[in-house]
Each structure stands twice: as C-alpha cells, then as structure tokens.
Coordinates of C-alpha atoms and ligand atoms in Angstrom, one line a residue:
M1 CA 144.3 72.3 125.5
R2 CA 143.7 74.1 122.2
I3 CA 142.9 77.8 122.5
H4 CA 141.1 79.6 119.8
R5 CA 143.0 82.2 117.8
K6 CA 142.6 85.7 119.2
F7 CA 144.3 88.8 120.3
T8 CA 144.2 88.9 124.1
G9 CA 145.1 91.6 126.6
L10 CA 143.6 94.4 124.6
V11 CA 143.8 97.6 126.5
A12 CA 140.5 99.4 126.4
G13 CA 140.3 103.0 125.5
A14 CA 140.2 105.5 128.3
A15 CA 138.6 108.7 129.1
A16 CA 141.6 111.0 129.1
V17 CA 141.3 111.4 125.4
S18 CA 138.7 114.1 126.1
L19 CA 141.6 116.4 125.9
L20 CA 141.0 118.6 123.0
L21 CA 142.9 117.3 120.0
A22 CA 142.2 120.1 117.6
A23 CA 142.2 119.2 113.9
C24 CA 145.3 121.2 113.4
S25 CA 146.5 120.3 110.0
G26 CA 147.4 123.4 108.1
N27 CA 147.0 125.5 111.2
D28 CA 150.5 125.5 112.5
S29 CA 151.0 129.2 112.6
A30 CA 148.4 129.4 115.3
N31 CA 150.1 126.8 117.3
D32 CA 152.3 127.9 120.2
N33 CA 154.5 124.8 119.7
D34 CA 155.2 125.8 116.1
N35 CA 158.9 126.1 115.7
G36 CA 158.6 127.5 112.3
G37 CA 158.6 124.4 110.2
G38 CA 154.9 123.5 109.9
G39 CA 154.0 125.8 107.1
G40 CA 157.2 124.9 105.4
D41 CA 155.8 121.6 104.2
A42 CA 153.6 123.5 101.7
A43 CA 154.3 122.9 98.0
G44 CA 155.8 119.4 98.6
G45 CA 159.0 120.6 100.3
G46 CA 160.0 120.5 103.9
E47 CA 161.3 117.8 106.2
V48 CA 160.4 115.1 108.6
E49 CA 162.2 114.0 111.8
V50 CA 161.5 110.4 112.3
F51 CA 162.2 109.2 115.9
T52 CA 163.1 105.5 116.4
W53 CA 165.5 103.3 118.2
W54 CA 166.7 101.7 115.0
A55 CA 170.1 103.3 115.2
A56 CA 172.5 100.5 114.2
G57 CA 173.1 97.2 112.7
S58 CA 170.3 95.2 111.1
E59 CA 167.7 97.5 112.6
K60 CA 169.2 100.5 110.9
L61 CA 169.2 98.5 107.6
G62 CA 165.5 98.1 108.1
L63 CA 165.0 101.8 108.6
D64 CA 167.3 102.6 105.7
A65 CA 165.1 100.4 103.4
L66 CA 162.0 102.3 104.5
V67 CA 163.8 105.6 104.0
G68 CA 164.8 104.5 100.5
V69 CA 161.1 104.0 99.5
F70 CA 160.2 107.3 101.3
E71 CA 162.7 109.3 99.4
E72 CA 161.6 107.7 96.1
Q73 CA 158.0 108.6 96.9
N74 CA 158.9 112.1 98.3
P75 CA 161.9 113.5 96.6
D76 CA 161.2 117.0 98.0
I77 CA 161.0 116.0 101.7
T78 CA 164.2 115.8 103.7
F79 CA 164.4 112.8 106.0
I80 CA 165.9 113.6 109.4
N81 CA 167.1 110.6 111.3
G82 CA 166.1 111.1 115.0
S83 CA 167.1 107.6 116.1
V84 CA 168.3 107.0 119.6
A85 CA 170.4 103.8 120.2
G86 CA 169.3 101.2 122.7
G87 CA 167.4 98.0 122.0
A88 CA 163.6 97.9 122.5
G89 CA 163.7 101.7 123.0
S90 CA 165.5 101.4 126.3
A91 CA 166.9 104.9 126.0
A92 CA 164.7 106.3 123.3
K93 CA 161.5 106.1 125.3
D94 CA 162.8 108.2 128.2
L95 CA 164.2 110.9 125.8
L96 CA 160.9 110.9 123.9
Q97 CA 159.0 111.5 127.1
S98 CA 161.2 114.5 128.0
R99 CA 160.7 115.9 124.5
L100 CA 156.9 115.4 124.7
Q101 CA 156.8 117.1 128.1
A102 CA 158.8 120.0 126.8
N103 CA 156.5 120.4 123.8
D104 CA 159.3 119.5 121.5
P105 CA 157.9 116.4 119.7
P106 CA 159.6 114.9 116.7
D107 CA 157.4 114.9 113.5
T108 CA 156.7 111.2 114.0
F109 CA 157.8 108.5 116.5
Q110 CA 157.9 104.8 116.7
A111 CA 155.5 103.3 119.3
H112 CA 154.2 99.7 119.9
A113 CA 150.7 98.8 119.2
G114 CA 148.8 98.1 122.4
A115 CA 149.2 99.4 125.9
E116 CA 152.3 101.5 125.0
L117 CA 150.4 103.4 122.3
T118 CA 147.4 103.8 124.7
D119 CA 149.8 105.6 127.1
Y120 CA 150.5 108.3 124.6
I121 CA 146.9 108.5 123.5
N122 CA 145.6 108.9 127.0
A123 CA 148.2 111.6 127.6
G124 CA 146.7 113.5 124.7
Q125 CA 150.1 113.4 122.8
L126 CA 148.8 111.9 119.6
E127 CA 146.7 113.1 116.7
D128 CA 143.9 111.0 115.2
V129 CA 145.0 109.8 111.8
S130 CA 141.7 108.3 110.8
D131 CA 141.5 110.7 107.8
L132 CA 144.8 109.2 106.5
Y133 CA 143.3 105.7 106.8
D134 CA 140.4 106.8 104.7
E135 CA 142.5 108.6 102.2
L136 CA 145.0 105.7 101.8
D137 CA 142.4 103.0 102.1
L138 CA 144.3 101.5 105.1
R139 CA 141.3 100.2 107.1
D140 CA 141.2 97.0 105.1
A141 CA 144.9 96.7 104.6
F142 CA 145.6 95.6 108.1
P143 CA 144.1 92.8 110.3
A144 CA 141.1 94.1 112.1
D145 CA 142.3 93.2 115.5
L146 CA 145.6 95.1 114.9
V147 CA 143.6 98.2 113.9
D148 CA 141.7 97.7 117.2
R149 CA 145.0 98.0 119.1
L150 CA 145.7 101.3 117.4
T151 CA 142.3 102.7 118.1
V152 CA 140.7 104.5 121.0
D153 CA 137.1 105.7 121.1
G154 CA 136.8 105.1 117.4
K155 CA 139.9 107.1 116.5
I156 CA 143.0 105.6 115.0
Y157 CA 146.4 106.9 116.3
S158 CA 149.1 105.3 114.3
V159 CA 150.1 103.3 111.2
P160 CA 151.8 99.9 111.8
S161 CA 154.9 99.0 109.9
N162 CA 155.3 95.4 110.8
I163 CA 154.6 92.4 113.1
H164 CA 157.3 90.8 115.1
R165 CA 157.3 87.5 117.1
A166 CA 159.0 87.5 120.5
N167 CA 159.0 83.8 121.5
V168 CA 161.8 82.5 119.3
V169 CA 164.9 80.5 120.2
W170 CA 167.9 81.0 117.9
A171 CA 170.6 78.3 118.1
N172 CA 174.0 77.3 116.6
P173 CA 173.7 73.7 115.3
T174 CA 177.5 73.2 115.4
V175 CA 177.6 74.0 119.1
L176 CA 174.7 71.6 119.7
E177 CA 176.4 68.8 117.8
E178 CA 179.6 69.3 119.7
A179 CA 177.5 68.9 122.9
G180 CA 176.1 65.6 121.6
L181 CA 172.7 67.1 120.8
D182 CA 170.7 66.6 117.6
P183 CA 170.1 70.1 116.1
A184 CA 166.8 68.8 114.7
A185 CA 165.5 67.9 118.2
T186 CA 162.5 69.8 119.5
Y187 CA 161.8 70.5 123.1
E188 CA 158.2 70.1 124.4
S189 CA 158.7 72.0 127.6
L190 CA 161.3 74.0 129.5
D191 CA 162.1 70.8 131.5
D192 CA 163.1 69.1 128.3
W193 CA 165.2 72.1 127.3
F194 CA 167.0 72.1 130.6
V195 CA 168.5 68.7 129.7
A196 CA 169.9 70.1 126.5
L197 CA 171.2 73.2 128.3
D198 CA 173.0 70.9 130.8
A199 CA 174.7 69.1 127.9
V200 CA 176.0 72.4 126.4
E201 CA 177.2 73.4 129.8
A202 CA 179.1 70.1 130.2
A203 CA 180.7 70.7 126.8
G204 CA 182.1 74.0 128.1
K205 CA 180.0 76.5 126.1
T206 CA 177.5 79.1 127.3
P207 CA 174.2 77.3 127.1
L208 CA 172.0 80.4 126.7
S209 CA 173.2 83.9 125.8
L210 CA 171.5 86.8 127.4
A211 CA 172.0 90.6 127.4
T212 CA 170.9 93.6 129.4
T213 CA 167.8 94.1 131.5
W214 CA 165.2 94.5 128.7
T215 CA 166.3 91.2 127.2
Q216 CA 166.0 89.6 130.6
V217 CA 162.4 90.8 130.8
H218 CA 161.9 89.4 127.3
L219 CA 163.2 86.0 128.5
L220 CA 160.9 86.3 131.5
E221 CA 157.8 86.9 129.4
T222 CA 158.5 83.8 127.3
V223 CA 159.0 81.7 130.5
L224 CA 155.7 82.9 131.9
L225 CA 154.1 82.1 128.6
A226 CA 155.7 78.6 128.5
D227 CA 154.7 77.7 132.0
L228 CA 151.3 79.4 132.3
G229 CA 150.0 78.8 128.8
A230 CA 148.4 81.4 126.6
D231 CA 145.2 82.0 128.5
A232 CA 146.8 82.4 132.0
Y233 CA 149.7 84.4 130.5
S234 CA 147.1 86.9 129.0
G235 CA 145.4 86.8 132.4
L236 CA 148.5 88.4 133.9
W237 CA 147.5 91.6 132.0
D238 CA 143.8 91.7 132.6
G239 CA 143.9 90.8 136.3
S240 CA 142.5 87.3 135.9
T241 CA 145.8 85.5 136.7
D242 CA 147.3 86.1 140.2
W243 CA 150.8 87.4 140.1
A244 CA 151.2 86.2 143.7
G245 CA 150.1 82.6 142.9
A246 CA 152.0 79.3 142.9
E247 CA 152.0 79.1 139.1
V248 CA 153.9 82.3 138.8
T249 CA 156.3 81.2 141.5
A250 CA 157.1 78.0 139.5
A251 CA 157.7 80.1 136.4
L252 CA 160.0 82.4 138.3
E253 CA 161.9 79.4 139.5
D254 CA 162.3 78.3 135.8
F255 CA 163.4 81.8 135.0
Q256 CA 166.0 81.7 137.8
K257 CA 167.2 78.4 136.4
L258 CA 167.5 79.7 132.9
V259 CA 169.5 82.8 134.0
G260 CA 171.9 80.4 135.7
Y261 CA 172.8 79.0 132.2
T262 CA 173.7 82.5 130.8
N263 CA 176.9 84.5 130.2
T264 CA 178.1 86.6 133.1
D265 CA 178.8 89.6 130.9
R266 CA 175.0 89.9 130.2
D267 CA 174.4 93.3 131.8
G268 CA 177.0 94.9 129.5
L269 CA 175.5 93.7 126.3
D270 CA 172.5 94.8 124.1
W271 CA 170.6 92.1 122.1
P272 CA 173.1 92.1 119.1
G273 CA 175.9 91.1 121.5
A274 CA 174.0 88.1 122.8
T275 CA 172.9 87.0 119.3
Q276 CA 176.5 87.4 118.2
Q277 CA 177.6 84.8 120.9
V278 CA 175.4 82.3 119.1
M279 CA 176.8 83.3 115.7
D280 CA 180.3 83.0 116.9
G281 CA 179.8 79.6 118.5
Q282 CA 180.4 80.8 122.0
A283 CA 176.8 80.1 123.0
A284 CA 174.3 77.5 121.9
F285 CA 170.9 79.2 122.3
N286 CA 169.5 82.7 122.5
V287 CA 165.9 83.8 123.1
M288 CA 165.1 86.9 121.1
G289 CA 162.4 88.4 118.9
D290 CA 162.6 87.8 115.2
W291 CA 164.6 90.9 114.5
A292 CA 167.4 88.5 115.3
V293 CA 167.0 86.8 111.9
A294 CA 168.0 90.1 110.2
A295 CA 171.2 90.1 112.2
F296 CA 172.0 86.5 111.1
E297 CA 171.3 87.5 107.5
E298 CA 173.3 90.7 107.8
A299 CA 176.3 88.5 109.0
G300 CA 175.9 86.3 105.9
K301 CA 174.7 83.3 108.0
V302 CA 172.6 80.6 106.4
A303 CA 169.4 79.3 108.0
G304 CA 169.6 75.5 108.7
T305 CA 173.4 75.4 108.4
D306 CA 174.7 78.3 110.5
Y307 CA 171.7 78.8 112.7
I308 CA 168.3 77.3 113.5
Y309 CA 165.2 78.6 115.1
F310 CA 162.1 77.3 116.9
P311 CA 159.5 78.6 119.3
V312 CA 160.5 78.9 122.9
P313 CA 159.9 75.4 124.4
G314 CA 156.4 75.2 125.8
T315 CA 155.1 77.9 123.5
D316 CA 154.6 76.1 120.2
G317 CA 151.3 77.2 118.6
V318 CA 151.4 80.6 120.4
F319 CA 152.6 83.8 118.6
D320 CA 153.9 86.3 121.2
F321 CA 153.1 89.4 119.2
L322 CA 154.3 93.0 118.9
A323 CA 154.0 95.6 116.2
D324 CA 155.9 98.8 115.6
S325 CA 153.8 101.7 114.4
F326 CA 154.3 105.4 113.6
T327 CA 152.4 108.3 115.0
L328 CA 151.5 111.9 114.4
P329 CA 152.3 113.7 117.6
V330 CA 150.3 116.8 118.7
G331 CA 152.4 119.8 117.8
A332 CA 154.6 118.0 115.3
P333 CA 156.5 120.8 113.5
H334 CA 156.1 119.2 110.1
P335 CA 152.8 117.4 110.0
D336 CA 152.8 117.2 106.2
G337 CA 156.2 115.5 106.3
A338 CA 154.9 113.2 109.0
K339 CA 151.8 112.3 107.0
A340 CA 154.0 111.5 104.0
W341 CA 156.1 109.3 106.2
L342 CA 153.0 107.5 107.5
A343 CA 151.8 107.0 103.9
T344 CA 155.1 105.3 103.0
V345 CA 155.0 103.2 106.2
G346 CA 151.5 102.0 105.3
S347 CA 152.2 101.3 101.7
A348 CA 152.7 97.8 100.3
E349 CA 156.0 99.0 98.8
G350 CA 157.2 100.5 102.1
Q351 CA 156.2 97.4 104.1
T352 CA 157.8 95.0 101.7
A353 CA 161.1 96.8 101.6
F354 CA 161.2 97.4 105.3
N355 CA 160.2 93.9 106.4
M356 CA 162.5 92.2 104.0
A357 CA 165.4 93.9 105.8
K358 CA 163.9 93.9 109.4
G359 CA 163.0 90.2 109.9
S360 CA 159.4 91.0 110.8
I361 CA 156.4 90.3 108.6
P362 CA 154.3 93.0 107.0
A363 CA 151.2 94.3 108.9
R364 CA 149.5 94.6 105.5
T365 CA 147.8 91.4 104.5
D366 CA 148.2 91.9 100.7
T367 CA 152.0 91.6 100.3
N368 CA 153.5 88.6 98.6
P369 CA 155.0 86.0 101.1
A370 CA 157.4 84.8 98.4
D371 CA 159.3 88.1 98.8
F372 CA 160.3 87.1 102.3
S373 CA 162.9 84.7 103.8
E374 CA 162.2 81.1 104.8
Y375 CA 162.0 82.1 108.5
Q376 CA 159.6 85.0 107.7
Q377 CA 157.4 82.6 105.7
T378 CA 157.1 80.4 108.8
A379 CA 156.2 83.5 110.8
I380 CA 153.5 84.5 108.3
A381 CA 152.0 81.0 108.6
S382 CA 152.2 81.0 112.4
F383 CA 150.6 84.4 112.7
A384 CA 147.7 83.2 110.6
Q385 CA 147.0 80.1 112.7
D386 CA 148.5 80.4 116.2
T387 CA 147.0 81.8 119.3
I388 CA 148.2 85.5 119.5
V389 CA 149.3 86.9 122.9
S390 CA 150.8 90.3 123.7
S391 CA 154.5 90.9 124.4
L392 CA 155.3 92.5 127.7
A393 CA 158.8 93.7 126.9
H394 CA 157.6 95.4 123.7
G395 CA 154.7 97.5 124.7
A396 CA 151.8 95.3 123.6
A397 CA 150.7 94.0 127.0
A398 CA 151.3 96.6 129.7
P399 CA 151.7 100.3 130.1
I400 CA 155.2 101.7 130.1
A401 CA 155.1 102.4 133.9
T402 CA 154.3 98.7 134.6
L403 CA 157.0 97.5 132.2
N404 CA 159.5 99.8 134.0
G405 CA 158.5 98.4 137.4
I406 CA 158.9 94.9 136.1
A407 CA 162.3 95.7 134.6
D408 CA 163.5 97.2 137.8
A409 CA 162.4 94.1 139.8
T410 CA 164.0 91.8 137.2
S411 CA 167.3 93.6 137.2
K412 CA 167.5 93.5 141.0
F413 CA 166.8 89.8 140.9
T414 CA 169.3 88.9 138.2
T415 CA 172.0 91.0 139.8
G416 CA 171.5 89.2 143.1
A417 CA 170.0 92.1 145.0
S418 CA 166.7 90.3 145.7
D419 CA 165.6 86.7 146.3
L420 CA 162.9 85.0 144.5
A421 CA 160.1 85.8 147.0
T422 CA 161.1 89.5 147.0
F423 CA 161.2 89.4 143.2
Q424 CA 157.6 88.0 143.1
D425 CA 156.4 90.6 145.6
E426 CA 158.0 93.3 143.5
L427 CA 156.3 92.0 140.4
V428 CA 153.0 92.0 142.2
A429 CA 153.6 95.6 143.2
A430 CA 154.7 96.6 139.7
V431 CA 151.5 95.3 138.1
G432 CA 149.5 96.8 140.8
Ligands
GAL501 C1 161.4 96.1 119.7 C2 161.0 96.7 118.4 C3 161.7 95.9 117.3 C4 163.2 95.8 117.5 C5 163.5 95.5 119.0 C6 165.0 95.5 119.3 O1 160.8 96.8 120.7 O2 159.6 96.6 118.2 O3 161.4 96.5 116.1 O4 163.7 97.0 117.2 O5 162.8 96.2 119.8 O6 165.5 96.8 119.4

C-alpha cells in the first residue's frame, strides 16, 4: 500500500494560550522575572544563555559550529553554554521544567517541533516569534507543514534548526561478513532481519547494540512503525489505532525479540556507547537517529567501508521525523540575545554549518545539498519523497507526560519487572 506524503499526528493548538503573553520586548524593567540582564542587550552588547542537551561528542561539535556562526554574526554578544548532558534531553527536560516553574528561564532553549513544543506553548511558557519570522523572511524558508508544527492559533513559537530521521539502522560491514552475511543485503521486514541477527549471534558478536531507556523507546517506535505501517502508527497518536489491539501485541512481541539480541550493559550506556559498539566491531547493528552519522564521521569512519546504513526493516519509504527548534521563553533575561540566536539558527549560513556537523538536514529548503555528506543527501531525497511520520522518543508525536509514561513502562519491561501483557496495559494507560 502506498501512502501519500504527509505529516501526520499534528497536535492541534489548544485553548490554554489564552494566558496573556504580553509583547514584552524592550519592557524588561517592568518584568518581575527580570534578573537585570534584559536591558543590558541594548547597543548590541549583552549575552545569551542557550539551553540544549548537546553537551558532548558529535552533538557538541554541531552546537559549536552554530556558535561559530553566531559569534561571527554577533561579535558583541557573549554566548553562554547552558547545555545539560543526556541524550534526547533525558536530564535536560526535567531541569528545564524546574527552571521554568521557578521563573528562571534560559534565554532560549531547544525543543522539538510538534507535541513537545505544544506542551510549552499551552503552559504559556513561550513568546510568539512571528515578528521575527516576518523580519527575517522565514515563513517561506521552511516547509509549510513544519511551520504548522511550530504554530498554535496563528502564532509561531520557535525557529527550527534541523530535521533528523529516527528510523535508521547503522551496521558494521566487517562484522556482517564475518557472520556470513552480505553487507549489501536489504531486509524487507523484521522477520527477514531476525535471520541476520541470528547469524551474528551464532558468530559470537552482539547482534544489535542498545543503550538506556530513551533509546529503547526509540527502538520501540521503529518496531511499531515497521509492524503497523505509517497510517496505523500515526493512528497511535490520534486515537485511531487501538493500543490494546492484537497488532500492537504482535509489535511488542517483535520488540521483545529484538531486545533479546542486545547487549546486557544497555542500561548503563547513552546512545554514543551503543553506536561505539558498532564502530568497534563488537556489535553488528544499531538503531539510532541520524545524529549517529556525525559520530561515525567524528571517529573518522568511512561510509560504505566502515559503516553502512539503511531504513529500519519494514520502514523503507517512511521518514520517521523530528526537528529541533529554539524558543524565546517568557521572561527570558536577555530577549535581544535570544532573538539574535534565533536569527542565526534560522539563517542559511547557520543551518549549513550546524547540519554539516550534526548529521541532520537543514530545515530551510534553500541550502545546497552538495554541501552535505552522502548519507545526508539520501536523507534530503527521502524527506522530499517519503511518507512523513512523527517520532515518539523525540517529542514530535506525543506530549512529554505521555512519553514519560511510555518510557517508564518500557524500562520496567526491558529490566524484567513486567511481562508483555502488563507492558501493553501500561502503554494503554500511558497514552490514556
Ligand atoms: C534528539 C535531538 C537530536 C539529538 C538526539 C540525541 O532528541 O533532537 O538533535 O541530539 O536527541 O541526543
């Protein structure tokens, strides 16, 4: 079945934005949250605290590249790195929540387009940045359906920096050959892939490397996508697919089987540790978003020789999408610094430098594909032609509370504290 290209699972705007978001720029002295910095941006000086989870490794290299462009464009503004380590924002999002609750926001923070952003919008924590879109001519720079995901009630709440693909397998061709497998082989379905995973197991290597809970949720979402298909997967987020149904049970059985092929130290690793096992030849395959390509490149690995990649079996033709974006929080101490950061994030120069280092593709549609790696060129082509679905683990498909519930249920299951039926019941409850 061919499904037409579309973004699915769009979370509609909600009423809570009736909270008064005063147009506060230049008005910081009247703001109780003002910690003295707001007016300091005048005359081009000042600072900007940028809150991300790009704290180390290839992710930090991506941030560094963006900061390089920012500093060139804004020599008078001091960049303050507010990054908090932990893949996919596993620690950052909790800390951010406490800072927002305590009226101590950073000047700008990273948030995923889609449901995660809607959470912050509905809580009245973000300023409308539509004026900046007009000023910088950004409305036409990004795909219209992406701008939709950043918009609620006609207001736009962040500037996207990139687009990542979540449903990618990374593999070590040498390990495959040693297991008697053809590195050029493609696997139509998870069942086909299981045969290859068995061969690697028989050869004494880890068939599939995996890391801590959020990467397990990431694997789970790709298994749901493979087994249910794009439409029914998207239906998980709009209520049209039954989480208690037999199709989901079958997908959970496949997930259980896949987890059985993984390394036992998984809960002690973040994503770079699992990717490293593939680089080092300890493991054959890893399922990870395409930020992994930046880690391979950082390690000097060569595509085709040292590593190969393909869509998660059963998901070819589907692009499991997520986008990072940057916000202007209500009460940001340095709104002018934040706006300067958003301008860099939205610029063609900023997007090119950042994405070359990050492994993602630019959100802007006017950059030059030739500037990007071979993998990224395949992602650019796929994004243009595939069916687009929303990533669960990376904030596009479901609100943070739902994701947290799914993560808790997943962790219980993979650590042996629940059986498959309980896991499914807990997923039903988490999605509510
Ligand atoms: C995602 C984020 C990516 C990458 C990844 C691993 O949530 O969107 O940019 O950083 O986490 O940390």
